[in-house]
Short mmCIF file of the C-alpha atoms (twelve columns), coordinates in Angstrom:
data_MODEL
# 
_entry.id   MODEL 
# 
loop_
_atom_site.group_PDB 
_atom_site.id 
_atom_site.type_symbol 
_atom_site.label_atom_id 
_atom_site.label_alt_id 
_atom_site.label_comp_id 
_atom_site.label_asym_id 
_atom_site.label_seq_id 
_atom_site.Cartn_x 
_atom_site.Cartn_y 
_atom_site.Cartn_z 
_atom_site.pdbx_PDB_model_num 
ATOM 1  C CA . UNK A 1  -5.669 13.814  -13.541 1 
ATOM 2  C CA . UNK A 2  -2.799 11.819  -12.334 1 
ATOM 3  C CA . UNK A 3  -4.954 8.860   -11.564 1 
ATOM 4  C CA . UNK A 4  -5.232 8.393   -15.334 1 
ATOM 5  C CA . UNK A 5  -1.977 7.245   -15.952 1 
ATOM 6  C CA . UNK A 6  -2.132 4.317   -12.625 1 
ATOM 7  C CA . UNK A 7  -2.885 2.098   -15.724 1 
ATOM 8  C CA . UNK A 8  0.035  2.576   -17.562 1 
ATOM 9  C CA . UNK A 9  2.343  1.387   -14.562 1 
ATOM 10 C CA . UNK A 10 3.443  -1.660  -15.849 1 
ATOM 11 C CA . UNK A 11 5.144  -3.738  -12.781 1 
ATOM 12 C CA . UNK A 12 3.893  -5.069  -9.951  1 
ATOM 13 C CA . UNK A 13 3.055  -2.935  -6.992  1 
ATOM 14 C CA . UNK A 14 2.977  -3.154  -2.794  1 
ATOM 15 C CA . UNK A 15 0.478  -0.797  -0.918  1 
ATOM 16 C CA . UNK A 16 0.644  -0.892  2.566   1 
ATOM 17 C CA . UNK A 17 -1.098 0.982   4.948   1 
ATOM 18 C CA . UNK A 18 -2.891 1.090   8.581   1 
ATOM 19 C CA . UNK A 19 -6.474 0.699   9.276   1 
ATOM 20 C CA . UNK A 20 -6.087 3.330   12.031  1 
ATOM 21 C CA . UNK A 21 -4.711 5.690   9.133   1 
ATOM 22 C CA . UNK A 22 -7.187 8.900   8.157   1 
ATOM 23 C CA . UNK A 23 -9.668 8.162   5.545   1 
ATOM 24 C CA . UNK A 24 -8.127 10.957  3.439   1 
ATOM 25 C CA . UNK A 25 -5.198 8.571   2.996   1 
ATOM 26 C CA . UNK A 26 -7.520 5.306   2.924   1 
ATOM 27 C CA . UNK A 27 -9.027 6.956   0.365   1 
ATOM 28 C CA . UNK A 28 -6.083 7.716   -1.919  1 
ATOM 29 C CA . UNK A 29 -4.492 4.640   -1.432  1 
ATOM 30 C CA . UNK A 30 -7.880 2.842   -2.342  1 
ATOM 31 C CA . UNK A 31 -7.545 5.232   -5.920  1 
ATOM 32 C CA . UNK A 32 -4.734 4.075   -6.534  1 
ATOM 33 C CA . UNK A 33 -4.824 0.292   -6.323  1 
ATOM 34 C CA . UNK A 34 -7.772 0.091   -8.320  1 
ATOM 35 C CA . UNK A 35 -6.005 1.964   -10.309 1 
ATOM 36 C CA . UNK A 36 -3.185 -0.018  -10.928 1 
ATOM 37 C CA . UNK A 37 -3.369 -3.162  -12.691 1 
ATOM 38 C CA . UNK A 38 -1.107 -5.243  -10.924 1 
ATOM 39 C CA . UNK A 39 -1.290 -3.796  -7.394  1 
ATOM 40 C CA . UNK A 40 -1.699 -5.600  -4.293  1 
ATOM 41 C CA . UNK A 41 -2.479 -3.768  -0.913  1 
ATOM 42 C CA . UNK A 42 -1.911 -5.356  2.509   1 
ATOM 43 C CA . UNK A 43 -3.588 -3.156  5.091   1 
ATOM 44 C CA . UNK A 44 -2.239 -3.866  8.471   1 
ATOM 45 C CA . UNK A 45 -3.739 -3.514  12.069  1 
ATOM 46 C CA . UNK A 46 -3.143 -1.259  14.388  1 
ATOM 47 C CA . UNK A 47 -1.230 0.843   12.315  1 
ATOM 48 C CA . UNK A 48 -1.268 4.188   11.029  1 
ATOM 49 C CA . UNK A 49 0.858  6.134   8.249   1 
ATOM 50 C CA . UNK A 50 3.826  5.519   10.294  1 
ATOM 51 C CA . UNK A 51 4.106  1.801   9.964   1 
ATOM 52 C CA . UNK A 52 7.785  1.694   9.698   1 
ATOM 53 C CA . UNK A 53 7.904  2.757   13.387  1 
ATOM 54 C CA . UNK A 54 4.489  1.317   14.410  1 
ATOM 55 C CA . UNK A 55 4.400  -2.145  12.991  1 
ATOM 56 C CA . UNK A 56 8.139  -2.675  11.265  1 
ATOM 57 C CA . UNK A 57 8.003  -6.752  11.910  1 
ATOM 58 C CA . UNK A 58 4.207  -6.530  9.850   1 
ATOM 59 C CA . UNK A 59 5.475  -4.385  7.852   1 
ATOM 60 C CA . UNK A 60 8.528  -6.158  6.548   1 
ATOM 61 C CA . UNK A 61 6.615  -9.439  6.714   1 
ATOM 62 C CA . UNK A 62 3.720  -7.630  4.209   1 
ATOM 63 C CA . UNK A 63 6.852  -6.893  1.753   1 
ATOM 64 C CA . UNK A 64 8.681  -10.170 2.219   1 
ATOM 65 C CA . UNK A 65 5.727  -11.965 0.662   1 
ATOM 66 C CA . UNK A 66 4.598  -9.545  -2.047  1 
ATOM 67 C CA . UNK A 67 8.692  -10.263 -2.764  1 
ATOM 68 C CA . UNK A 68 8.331  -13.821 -3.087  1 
ATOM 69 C CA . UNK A 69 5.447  -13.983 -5.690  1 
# 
């Protein structure tokens, strides 16, 4: 499965999503930050899959500080 190889991903990775967002896609992205070693995942509130449009200030304030570690 493709969740196998999450461990071979090397760099560091940003997960964001919404805690309004379906649990089908809570769920993945839950797979594959644990599945990653170096992952980090910032959920933010109020939003959904569309965070970009939703929540663009959170949004670009989640990736400004994974970009500054």
């Amino acid at each position: 499965p493709p969740e196998s190889r999450f461990v071979n991903i090397r760099g560091r990775v940003l997960i964001v999503r919404g805690d309004d967002d379906n649990e089908a896609y809570a769920s993945m992205t839950g797979r594959i930050s644990n599945g990653i070693p170096q992952a980090t995942t910032v959920v933010i509130q109020g939003g959904t899959h569309f965070l970009h449009l939703e929540k663009p200030a959170e949004l670009n304030q989640a990736m400004r500080e994974f970009l500054k570690q």
